């Protein structure tokens, strides 16, 4: 009988990513309701030393797969190892992050474990001993409650949504031998090009400063970047700005870009097309700065300023400087 | 080179989504149906590869009768033939079942590269491409923004948080397409005329020999939570408005 809540914790360059603590905390909550243990699996190279840290967030046992083949994430190697561990231990629930890596890994695991998964969830609960997941669809234009019948019941969790809760557990470290079949590894990473900006990624940012058609051109974004740097924020863009070539595709927020849920989303010169609103309306607080008081963005905003963003944003930056 | 592209018909991004009162699904009245935008990037990339290397492009779609329009759109763009998996039992199918149907159809035809969109913009699950790769027993590179195929291997660029990865994979493989991969072409008028005569095979679950038992089920759908009405920050000068806003964000919202 399947038992226990498992997570796959994500690390990069030998440090856990914050989302790993979010899913550990969410797993603890579910396990407490079920009266079960939380186990985490972590893969990497030379990472045994960090494994026990997960105990702080409610993990009872940490399975460590330490191998040079796991230094960087590759689908082949990670899926092989996690599939083996899950089949051997038969957990009832398996949670992963809906990060770029977690989405790739979790989706392939659905295939290798022949189960079902609720992706990119924003809430989880137990009902009648079963996992019920809440997740947005249509980029947030609708929500669905999903029940998984397969085993394990899988869910990937949207970063930045689940609170990090400290609750000390043993965090007992157990070595896991993945017995990798090297012949089955078909992909390799041949290059890693780090982004020069050093800014936090949109889907993980606590604050996003975003610009649309009202920025008038690529130069306009300089004032947003200045404000973003001060707030430790990511810089986003509307589809109009990306299609105009002002900003890279990776910056696009909306139904055909990224769906984000920061604490604060500052929309500058964004009118609020429905596909954009879908991508950011789960933000905790929304600020809209726009000259056009009729712009649909104001209907979603907690705070609105009807004025020229080129006057307001530099003043905002100056004000923020005073208090930080 | 034999290329397969999986496409899905979805509501247009501008569509207002209304959840039915009983929570059983969405109200499909008045919706304009289009090809999933990420799948369009897959079709375009497949056509570019075919134009360079020769071969043909097969379009596969799981969907009701109306999904045939989306297959025809891809044929009008330049693909050779289609497979339409149409079975009432597959309506609203979960990712595993959909991928099983696609895999069963694709196993029967030669495939060097299989393209999918990185996710469909209706259910936003983003699972089908990876499950399909697993069921076909071939490698995958997901969320690809650049692709080169030469000497029996593919080299793909993928954006992760804070970096771009260059990933090399053997063929055959599954590539899931992201925005940035290319600019999809429009179907030409002669293309649209020709597409009407191109072959589309129709298959159901029984013909594919797959189980339709869902592993993940939507229990209930609901509209998104309403946002409380906001306030307009007033003031005479820009500086005054900015100061007000920062005060609110700091003291009321406590987000900076």
Coordinates of C-alpha atoms in Angstrom, one line a residue:
Chain A
X1 CA 0.0 0.0 0.0
X2 CA 1.4 3.3 -1.1
X3 CA 2.4 5.4 1.9
X4 CA 4.2 8.7 2.7
X5 CA 4.6 12.1 1.0
X6 CA 7.7 12.5 -1.3
X7 CA 9.2 15.5 -2.8
X8 CA 12.0 16.0 -5.3
X9 CA 14.0 19.0 -3.9
X10 CA 15.7 21.2 -6.5
X11 CA 19.2 22.4 -6.0
X12 CA 21.5 24.4 -8.3
X13 CA 25.2 24.7 -8.0
X14 CA 25.1 23.1 -4.6
X15 CA 22.4 25.2 -2.9
X16 CA 18.7 24.5 -2.6
X17 CA 16.4 26.7 -4.5
X18 CA 13.8 28.5 -2.4
X19 CA 11.0 26.6 -4.1
X20 CA 12.4 23.4 -2.5
X21 CA 11.6 24.7 0.9
X22 CA 8.1 25.7 -0.3
X23 CA 7.3 22.2 -1.5
X24 CA 8.9 20.6 1.7
X25 CA 6.6 22.8 3.8
X26 CA 3.5 21.9 1.7
X27 CA 4.4 18.2 1.9
X28 CA 4.8 18.5 5.7
X29 CA 1.3 19.9 6.0
X30 CA -0.2 17.1 3.9
X31 CA 1.8 14.5 5.8
X32 CA 0.5 15.8 9.2
X33 CA -3.1 15.5 7.9
X34 CA -2.3 11.9 6.9
X35 CA -0.2 11.0 9.9
X36 CA 2.7 10.2 7.6
X37 CA 6.3 10.9 7.0
X38 CA 7.9 13.3 4.5
X39 CA 10.8 12.1 2.4
X40 CA 12.7 14.2 0.0
X41 CA 15.0 13.1 -2.9
X42 CA 17.8 15.3 -3.9
X43 CA 20.1 14.7 -6.9
X44 CA 23.4 16.4 -7.7
X45 CA 27.1 16.1 -7.5
X46 CA 28.9 16.7 -4.1
X47 CA 25.6 17.7 -2.5
X48 CA 25.5 15.3 0.5
X49 CA 26.5 18.2 2.8
X50 CA 23.4 20.3 2.1
X51 CA 20.8 17.4 2.3
X52 CA 20.1 17.6 6.0
X53 CA 19.0 21.3 5.7
X54 CA 15.6 20.0 4.4
X55 CA 15.0 18.7 7.9
X56 CA 14.4 22.3 9.0
X57 CA 11.3 22.4 6.7
X58 CA 9.7 19.2 8.0
X59 CA 11.5 16.5 6.0
X60 CA 12.0 13.3 8.0
X61 CA 14.2 11.5 5.5
X62 CA 16.4 12.7 2.6
X63 CA 17.4 10.3 -0.1
X64 CA 20.6 11.6 -1.7
X65 CA 21.6 10.5 -5.2
X66 CA 25.1 11.9 -5.5
X67 CA 26.8 11.3 -8.8
X68 CA 28.8 13.3 -11.4
X69 CA 26.0 12.5 -13.9
X70 CA 23.6 14.6 -11.7
X71 CA 25.8 17.7 -11.6
X72 CA 23.5 19.5 -14.0
X73 CA 19.9 18.5 -14.6
X74 CA 19.2 16.3 -17.5
X75 CA 15.9 14.7 -18.1
X76 CA 17.3 11.2 -18.8
X77 CA 19.5 10.8 -15.8
X78 CA 17.1 12.4 -13.3
X79 CA 14.0 10.5 -14.5
X80 CA 15.9 7.2 -14.4
X81 CA 16.9 7.8 -10.8
X82 CA 13.7 9.2 -9.4
X83 CA 11.6 6.5 -11.2
X84 CA 13.7 3.8 -9.5
X85 CA 13.5 5.5 -6.1
X86 CA 9.7 6.0 -6.3
X87 CA 9.1 2.4 -7.5
X88 CA 11.1 1.0 -4.6
X89 CA 9.5 3.2 -1.9
X90 CA 5.9 3.5 -3.3
X91 CA 4.9 6.9 -1.8
X92 CA 1.3 7.9 -1.9
X93 CA 2.0 11.4 -2.9
X94 CA 4.8 12.9 -5.0
X95 CA 5.3 16.7 -5.2
X96 CA 7.7 18.7 -7.4
X97 CA 8.3 22.3 -8.2
X98 CA 6.6 23.8 -11.3
X99 CA 9.9 25.4 -12.1
X100 CA 11.5 25.0 -15.5
X101 CA 13.4 21.9 -14.3
X102 CA 10.5 20.6 -12.2
X103 CA 8.0 20.8 -15.1
X104 CA 10.3 18.9 -17.4
X105 CA 11.1 16.2 -14.7
X106 CA 7.6 15.8 -13.3
X107 CA 5.9 15.5 -16.7
X108 CA 8.2 12.8 -17.8
X109 CA 7.7 11.0 -14.5
X110 CA 4.0 10.9 -15.1
X111 CA 4.9 8.8 -18.2
X112 CA 7.5 6.5 -16.5
X113 CA 5.3 6.0 -13.4
X114 CA 2.1 5.7 -15.5
X115 CA 0.1 8.0 -13.2
X116 CA -1.6 11.4 -13.2
X117 CA -0.5 14.8 -12.1
X118 CA -2.1 18.2 -11.4
X119 CA 0.4 20.7 -12.8
X120 CA 1.3 24.2 -11.4
X121 CA -1.0 23.9 -8.4
X122 CA -1.8 26.8 -6.1
X123 CA -3.4 24.9 -3.3
X124 CA -3.5 21.3 -2.0
X125 CA -5.6 19.6 0.6
X126 CA -6.5 16.1 1.7
X127 CA -10.1 14.9 1.4
X128 CA -11.1 11.3 2.3
X129 CA -7.4 10.4 2.4
X130 CA -6.9 11.6 -1.2
X131 CA -5.1 14.6 -2.6
X132 CA -7.2 17.3 -4.0
X133 CA -5.3 20.0 -6.0
X134 CA -6.4 23.4 -7.0
X135 CA -4.9 24.7 -10.2
X136 CA -5.4 27.6 -12.6
X137 CA -6.4 26.9 -16.2
X138 CA -6.6 29.2 -19.2
X139 CA -3.7 31.1 -17.6
X140 CA -5.9 31.9 -14.6
X141 CA -9.2 32.7 -16.4
X142 CA -10.6 29.6 -14.6
X143 CA -9.6 27.3 -11.7
X144 CA -10.1 23.5 -11.4
X145 CA -10.0 21.1 -8.6
X146 CA -8.2 18.0 -9.7
X147 CA -8.1 14.5 -8.2
X148 CA -5.4 12.0 -9.1
X149 CA -6.4 8.3 -9.4
X150 CA -3.0 7.0 -10.3
X151 CA -0.2 6.1 -7.9
X152 CA 1.6 8.1 -6.7
X153 CA -0.7 11.1 -6.8
X154 CA 1.5 13.7 -8.3
X155 CA 1.3 17.5 -8.2
X156 CA 3.7 20.2 -9.3
X157 CA 3.6 23.4 -7.2
X158 CA 3.7 26.9 -8.5
X159 CA 6.8 28.7 -7.1
X160 CA 6.1 31.7 -4.8
X161 CA 2.6 30.5 -3.7
X162 CA 3.1 28.0 -0.9
X163 CA 4.6 29.5 2.3
X164 CA 7.9 28.4 3.7
X165 CA 7.2 27.0 7.2
X166 CA 10.0 25.9 9.5
X167 CA 9.2 22.7 11.5
X168 CA 12.2 20.8 12.7
X169 CA 12.3 17.1 11.8
X170 CA 15.2 14.7 11.7
X171 CA 16.2 15.2 8.1
X172 CA 18.0 11.8 8.2
X173 CA 20.3 11.5 5.2
X174 CA 20.1 8.2 3.3
X175 CA 22.4 7.4 0.4
X176 CA 20.5 6.3 -2.7
X177 CA 22.3 4.3 -5.4
X178 CA 20.6 5.1 -8.7
X179 CA 22.5 2.3 -10.5
X180 CA 22.4 4.5 -13.6
X181 CA 22.3 2.9 -17.0
X182 CA 24.7 5.1 -18.9
X183 CA 23.7 3.7 -22.3
X184 CA 20.2 5.1 -21.8
X185 CA 21.5 8.7 -21.4
X186 CA 20.8 10.4 -24.8
X187 CA 21.0 14.1 -24.0
X188 CA 23.8 16.2 -22.8
X189 CA 24.3 19.8 -21.9
X190 CA 27.0 21.3 -24.1
X191 CA 26.9 24.9 -23.0
X192 CA 25.4 27.1 -20.2
X193 CA 25.1 30.8 -21.0
X194 CA 24.3 32.7 -17.9
X195 CA 22.1 35.8 -18.2
X196 CA 24.2 38.9 -17.8
X197 CA 21.5 40.9 -16.0
X198 CA 21.8 38.9 -12.8
X199 CA 18.1 39.7 -12.1
X200 CA 15.7 37.2 -10.5
X201 CA 13.6 35.2 -12.8
X202 CA 10.0 36.3 -13.5
X203 CA 8.2 33.2 -12.1
X204 CA 10.2 33.3 -8.9
X205 CA 10.3 37.1 -8.3
X206 CA 8.6 38.6 -5.3
X207 CA 8.3 41.9 -7.1
X208 CA 7.9 42.5 -10.8
X209 CA 8.1 45.8 -12.6
X210 CA 6.5 45.4 -16.0
X211 CA 6.2 47.6 -19.1
X212 CA 3.9 47.6 -22.1
X213 CA 3.3 49.6 -25.2
X214 CA 3.3 52.8 -23.2
X215 CA 7.1 52.4 -22.8
X216 CA 7.3 53.7 -26.4
X217 CA 10.5 51.8 -27.2
X218 CA 13.3 49.7 -25.7
X219 CA 15.0 52.8 -24.2
X220 CA 11.9 53.4 -22.0
X221 CA 12.7 50.3 -20.0
X222 CA 15.8 51.9 -18.4
X223 CA 13.6 53.7 -15.8
X224 CA 11.9 50.4 -15.0
X225 CA 15.2 48.6 -14.6
X226 CA 16.4 51.3 -12.2
X227 CA 13.3 50.8 -10.1
X228 CA 13.6 47.0 -10.4
X229 CA 17.2 47.0 -9.3
X230 CA 16.4 48.9 -6.2
X231 CA 13.5 46.6 -5.3
X232 CA 15.3 43.4 -6.2
X233 CA 12.6 42.9 -8.8
X234 CA 12.3 41.2 -12.2
X235 CA 11.4 43.1 -15.3
X236 CA 8.5 41.9 -17.3
X237 CA 6.8 43.0 -20.5
X238 CA 3.5 42.7 -22.3
X239 CA 3.1 40.8 -25.5
X240 CA 2.9 44.1 -27.4
X241 CA 6.3 45.1 -26.2
X242 CA 7.8 41.7 -26.9
X243 CA 6.3 41.5 -30.4
X244 CA 7.7 45.0 -31.1
X245 CA 11.1 43.6 -30.3
X246 CA 11.7 45.9 -27.4
X247 CA 12.2 43.0 -24.9
X248 CA 13.2 39.4 -25.2
X249 CA 10.5 36.6 -25.3
X250 CA 11.6 35.3 -21.9
X251 CA 10.3 38.6 -20.4
X252 CA 6.7 38.2 -21.6
X253 CA 3.9 37.9 -19.0
X254 CA 0.6 36.6 -20.1
X255 CA -1.2 33.6 -21.6
X256 CA 1.4 33.0 -24.2
X257 CA 4.2 34.0 -21.9
X258 CA 4.8 33.5 -18.3
X259 CA 2.1 33.2 -15.6
X260 CA 3.4 35.0 -12.6
X261 CA 2.3 35.4 -9.0
X262 CA 4.6 37.9 -7.2
X263 CA 3.7 39.8 -4.0
X264 CA 3.8 43.0 -6.1
X265 CA 3.2 43.5 -9.8
X266 CA 3.8 47.1 -11.1
X267 CA 2.2 47.5 -14.5
X268 CA 3.5 50.5 -16.4
X269 CA 2.0 51.6 -19.6
X270 CA 0.1 48.3 -19.9
X271 CA -3.5 48.7 -21.0
X272 CA -4.5 45.2 -19.7
X273 CA -5.4 43.0 -22.7
X274 CA -7.3 39.9 -21.4
X275 CA -4.4 37.6 -22.2
X276 CA -2.0 39.8 -20.1
X277 CA -4.4 40.1 -17.2
X278 CA -4.7 36.3 -17.2
X279 CA -1.0 36.0 -16.7
X280 CA -0.6 38.3 -13.7
X281 CA -4.0 38.5 -11.9
X282 CA -2.9 36.0 -9.2
X283 CA -0.3 38.6 -8.0
X284 CA -1.0 39.6 -4.4
X285 CA -0.9 43.3 -5.1
X286 CA -1.2 45.0 -8.4
X287 CA -0.2 48.6 -9.2
X288 CA -1.2 50.2 -12.5
X289 CA 0.4 53.3 -13.8
X290 CA -1.2 54.5 -17.0
X291 CA -2.2 57.8 -18.7
X292 CA -5.5 56.4 -19.8
X293 CA -8.0 56.2 -17.0
X294 CA -10.2 53.9 -19.0
X295 CA -7.5 51.2 -19.4
X296 CA -8.8 47.8 -18.3
X297 CA -5.7 47.3 -16.1
X298 CA -7.2 49.6 -13.5
X299 CA -10.1 47.2 -12.9
X300 CA -7.5 44.6 -11.6
X301 CA -5.3 47.1 -9.8
X302 CA -5.2 47.5 -6.0
X303 CA -3.5 50.9 -6.5
X304 CA -3.7 53.0 -9.6
X305 CA -2.0 56.1 -10.7
X306 CA -3.5 57.9 -13.7
X307 CA -0.5 59.9 -15.1
X308 CA 2.5 59.8 -17.4
X309 CA 4.6 56.8 -16.3
X310 CA 7.8 58.7 -17.5
X311 CA 7.0 61.2 -14.7
X312 CA 5.8 58.8 -12.1
X313 CA 8.4 56.0 -12.3
X314 CA 11.5 58.1 -11.6
X315 CA 9.7 59.7 -8.7
X316 CA 8.8 56.3 -7.4
X317 CA 12.5 55.3 -7.6
X318 CA 13.5 58.4 -5.7
X319 CA 10.9 57.6 -3.0
X320 CA 11.9 54.0 -2.7
X321 CA 15.5 55.1 -2.3
X322 CA 14.6 57.2 0.7
X323 CA 13.1 54.2 2.6
X324 CA 15.5 51.3 1.7
Chain B
X1 CA 13.3 13.3 -42.7
X2 CA 10.0 12.2 -41.2
X3 CA 8.5 14.8 -38.9
X4 CA 5.4 14.6 -36.7
X5 CA 3.7 17.6 -35.1
X6 CA 1.1 17.2 -32.4
X7 CA -1.5 20.0 -32.4
X8 CA -4.4 20.9 -30.2
X9 CA -7.4 23.1 -30.9
X10 CA -7.9 25.6 -28.1
X11 CA -9.9 28.8 -27.4
X12 CA -8.3 31.9 -28.7
X13 CA -6.2 34.0 -26.2
X14 CA -8.7 36.8 -26.4
X15 CA -11.6 34.5 -25.5
X16 CA -13.5 35.2 -22.3
X17 CA -13.7 31.9 -20.4
X18 CA -17.0 31.3 -18.6
X19 CA -17.3 28.4 -16.3
X20 CA -20.7 26.6 -16.4
X21 CA -22.9 27.2 -13.3
X22 CA -22.6 23.5 -12.3
X23 CA -18.8 23.6 -12.5
X24 CA -18.6 20.8 -15.0
X25 CA -16.6 22.7 -17.6
X26 CA -16.6 25.9 -19.6
X27 CA -19.3 27.3 -21.7
X28 CA -18.1 26.8 -25.3
X29 CA -20.7 29.2 -26.8
X30 CA -19.1 32.0 -28.7
X31 CA -15.6 30.8 -28.4
X32 CA -13.3 31.2 -31.4
X33 CA -11.2 28.0 -31.8
X34 CA -7.6 28.3 -33.0
X35 CA -4.5 26.2 -33.1
X36 CA -2.6 26.3 -29.8
X37 CA -0.1 29.1 -30.4
X38 CA 2.9 26.9 -29.2
X39 CA 1.9 24.2 -31.6
X40 CA 2.1 26.7 -34.4
X41 CA 5.8 27.1 -33.6
X42 CA 6.1 23.3 -33.9
X43 CA 4.4 23.2 -37.3
X44 CA 6.6 26.1 -38.6
X45 CA 9.8 24.4 -37.4
X46 CA 8.8 21.1 -38.9
X47 CA 8.1 22.8 -42.3
X48 CA 11.5 24.6 -42.2
X49 CA 13.3 21.3 -41.5
X50 CA 11.4 19.6 -44.3
X51 CA 12.3 22.4 -46.7
X52 CA 16.0 22.0 -45.8
X53 CA 16.3 18.3 -45.5
X54 CA 13.4 16.8 -47.5
X55 CA 10.9 14.4 -46.1
X56 CA 7.4 14.9 -45.0
X57 CA 5.3 16.3 -42.1
X58 CA 2.4 14.5 -40.4
X59 CA 0.0 16.4 -38.2
X60 CA -1.6 14.4 -35.3
X61 CA -4.4 15.8 -33.2
X62 CA -6.7 14.5 -30.4
X63 CA -10.0 16.3 -30.5
X64 CA -13.7 16.4 -31.5
X65 CA -14.9 16.9 -35.0
X66 CA -14.1 20.6 -34.9
X67 CA -10.4 19.8 -34.4
X68 CA -10.2 18.8 -38.1
X69 CA -10.2 22.6 -38.9
X70 CA -6.9 22.9 -36.9
X71 CA -5.4 19.9 -38.8
X72 CA -6.4 21.5 -42.1
X73 CA -4.8 24.8 -41.0
X74 CA -1.5 22.9 -40.5
X75 CA -1.9 21.1 -43.8
X76 CA -2.6 24.5 -45.4
X77 CA 0.7 25.8 -44.0
X78 CA 2.4 23.0 -45.8
X79 CA 2.2 19.7 -43.9
X80 CA 1.5 16.5 -46.0
X81 CA -1.0 14.5 -44.1
X82 CA -3.0 14.3 -40.9
X83 CA -4.2 11.9 -38.3
X84 CA -7.3 12.9 -36.4
X85 CA -7.9 10.9 -33.2
X86 CA -11.6 11.5 -32.5
X87 CA -13.4 9.6 -29.9
X88 CA -16.1 10.9 -27.4
X89 CA -14.3 8.9 -24.7
X90 CA -11.2 11.1 -25.2
X91 CA -13.0 14.4 -24.6
X92 CA -11.4 16.2 -21.7
X93 CA -8.9 13.3 -21.5
X94 CA -6.1 13.7 -19.0
X95 CA -2.5 14.1 -20.1
X96 CA -1.5 10.5 -19.8
X97 CA -4.4 9.3 -21.9
X98 CA -3.9 11.9 -24.5
X99 CA -0.2 11.1 -24.7
X100 CA -1.1 7.4 -25.0
X101 CA -3.3 8.1 -27.9
X102 CA -0.7 10.2 -29.7
X103 CA 2.0 7.6 -28.9
X104 CA -0.1 4.7 -30.3
X105 CA -0.7 6.7 -33.6
X106 CA 3.0 7.9 -33.9
X107 CA 4.4 4.4 -33.2
X108 CA 2.9 3.2 -36.5
X109 CA 4.6 5.8 -38.6
X110 CA 8.3 6.7 -39.1
X111 CA 9.4 9.7 -37.0
X112 CA 12.8 11.3 -36.7
X113 CA 11.5 14.3 -34.7
X114 CA 8.2 14.8 -33.0
X115 CA 7.1 18.4 -32.2
X116 CA 4.6 19.5 -29.5
X117 CA 3.8 22.9 -28.1
X118 CA 5.5 23.4 -24.7
X119 CA 1.9 23.6 -23.3
X120 CA -1.6 24.1 -24.5
X121 CA -3.1 27.4 -23.4
X122 CA -6.4 25.9 -22.3
X123 CA -5.5 23.4 -19.6
X124 CA -1.9 24.8 -19.2
X125 CA -0.7 21.4 -18.0
X126 CA 2.4 21.1 -20.2
X127 CA 2.7 17.4 -19.7
X128 CA 1.8 15.7 -22.9
X129 CA 5.1 16.2 -24.8
X130 CA 7.2 14.6 -22.0
X131 CA 4.8 11.7 -21.4
X132 CA 4.7 11.1 -25.2
X133 CA 8.5 11.0 -25.3
X134 CA 8.6 8.5 -22.4
X135 CA 5.9 6.3 -24.1
X136 CA 7.9 6.4 -27.4
X137 CA 11.1 5.6 -25.4
X138 CA 12.9 8.6 -27.0
X139 CA 14.7 11.6 -25.5
X140 CA 13.1 15.1 -25.1
X141 CA 14.1 18.7 -24.9
X142 CA 11.3 20.9 -23.7
X143 CA 10.6 24.6 -24.0
X144 CA 13.0 25.1 -27.0
X145 CA 13.7 28.5 -28.5
X146 CA 16.3 27.5 -31.1
X147 CA 16.9 24.3 -32.9
X148 CA 19.5 22.9 -35.3
X149 CA 19.4 19.4 -36.7
X150 CA 22.4 17.9 -38.4
X151 CA 24.4 14.6 -38.5
X152 CA 21.7 12.6 -36.8
X153 CA 21.4 14.8 -33.8
X154 CA 19.6 17.9 -32.6
X155 CA 21.0 20.8 -30.7
X156 CA 18.4 22.8 -28.9
X157 CA 18.5 26.0 -26.8
X158 CA 16.3 26.2 -23.7
X159 CA 15.9 29.0 -21.3
X160 CA 16.0 28.1 -17.6
X161 CA 15.8 30.5 -14.6
X162 CA 18.8 32.9 -15.2
X163 CA 20.5 31.0 -18.0
X164 CA 20.2 29.5 -21.5
X165 CA 21.2 25.9 -21.9
X166 CA 22.4 24.3 -25.1
X167 CA 21.3 20.7 -25.1
X168 CA 22.4 18.0 -27.6
X169 CA 20.2 15.0 -28.1
X170 CA 20.2 11.9 -30.4
X171 CA 17.3 11.4 -32.9
X172 CA 14.5 10.5 -32.8
X173 CA 13.4 12.9 -30.1
X174 CA 10.5 15.0 -28.9
X175 CA 11.0 18.8 -29.0
X176 CA 8.4 21.0 -27.3
X177 CA 8.3 24.4 -28.9
X178 CA 8.4 27.8 -27.0
X179 CA 7.8 31.3 -28.2
X180 CA 10.9 32.6 -30.0
X181 CA 11.6 29.4 -32.0
X182 CA 10.3 31.0 -35.2
X183 CA 7.6 33.2 -36.8
X184 CA 4.9 30.8 -38.0
X185 CA 3.8 31.4 -41.6
X186 CA 0.3 32.1 -42.6
X187 CA -1.5 29.6 -44.9
X188 CA -1.6 30.9 -48.5
X189 CA -4.8 30.7 -50.5
X190 CA -3.4 28.0 -52.8
X191 CA -2.2 26.2 -49.6
X192 CA -5.7 26.3 -48.2
X193 CA -7.2 24.9 -51.5
X194 CA -4.6 22.1 -51.6
X195 CA -5.1 21.3 -47.9
X196 CA -8.7 20.3 -48.6
X197 CA -7.5 17.3 -50.7
X198 CA -4.7 16.2 -48.4
X199 CA -5.3 12.9 -46.6
X200 CA -6.5 12.8 -43.0
X201 CA -6.9 9.4 -41.3
X202 CA -9.5 9.2 -38.5
X203 CA -8.9 6.9 -35.6
X204 CA -10.6 6.1 -32.3
X205 CA -9.4 4.7 -29.0
X206 CA -10.3 1.1 -30.0
X207 CA -8.3 1.4 -33.2
X208 CA -5.3 2.6 -31.3
X209 CA -5.7 -0.1 -28.6
X210 CA -5.5 2.4 -25.7
X211 CA -7.2 2.6 -22.3
X212 CA -9.3 5.7 -21.7
X213 CA -9.4 5.4 -17.9
X214 CA -8.4 8.8 -16.6
X215 CA -5.6 9.0 -14.0
X216 CA -6.3 12.7 -13.2
X217 CA -9.8 14.1 -13.2
X218 CA -11.2 17.5 -12.9
X219 CA -13.7 17.4 -10.0
X220 CA -15.0 20.9 -10.3
X221 CA -14.2 24.1 -12.2
X222 CA -14.8 27.6 -10.9
X223 CA -14.2 31.2 -11.9
X224 CA -11.1 32.9 -10.5
X225 CA -11.4 34.7 -7.2
X226 CA -12.7 38.2 -7.6
X227 CA -10.3 41.0 -6.8
X228 CA -11.5 43.7 -4.4
X229 CA -11.9 47.1 -6.0
X230 CA -8.7 49.1 -5.9
X231 CA -8.1 52.8 -5.2
X232 CA -6.7 55.5 -7.4
X233 CA -3.8 57.3 -5.7
X234 CA -4.5 61.0 -6.1
X235 CA -2.3 64.1 -5.8
X236 CA -1.3 67.2 -7.6
X237 CA 2.2 66.5 -8.7
X238 CA 3.9 63.3 -9.8
X239 CA 6.2 63.4 -6.7
X240 CA 3.2 63.5 -4.4
X241 CA 1.4 60.6 -6.1
X242 CA 4.6 58.5 -6.0
X243 CA 5.2 59.3 -2.3
X244 CA 1.6 58.3 -1.6
X245 CA 2.0 55.0 -3.5
X246 CA 5.2 54.1 -1.7
X247 CA 3.6 54.8 1.6
X248 CA 0.6 52.5 0.8
X249 CA 2.9 49.7 -0.5
X250 CA 5.0 50.0 2.6
X251 CA 2.4 50.5 5.3
X252 CA -0.9 49.0 4.0
X253 CA 0.2 46.3 1.6
X254 CA 3.5 45.7 3.3
X255 CA 5.1 44.5 0.1
X256 CA 8.2 46.7 -0.1

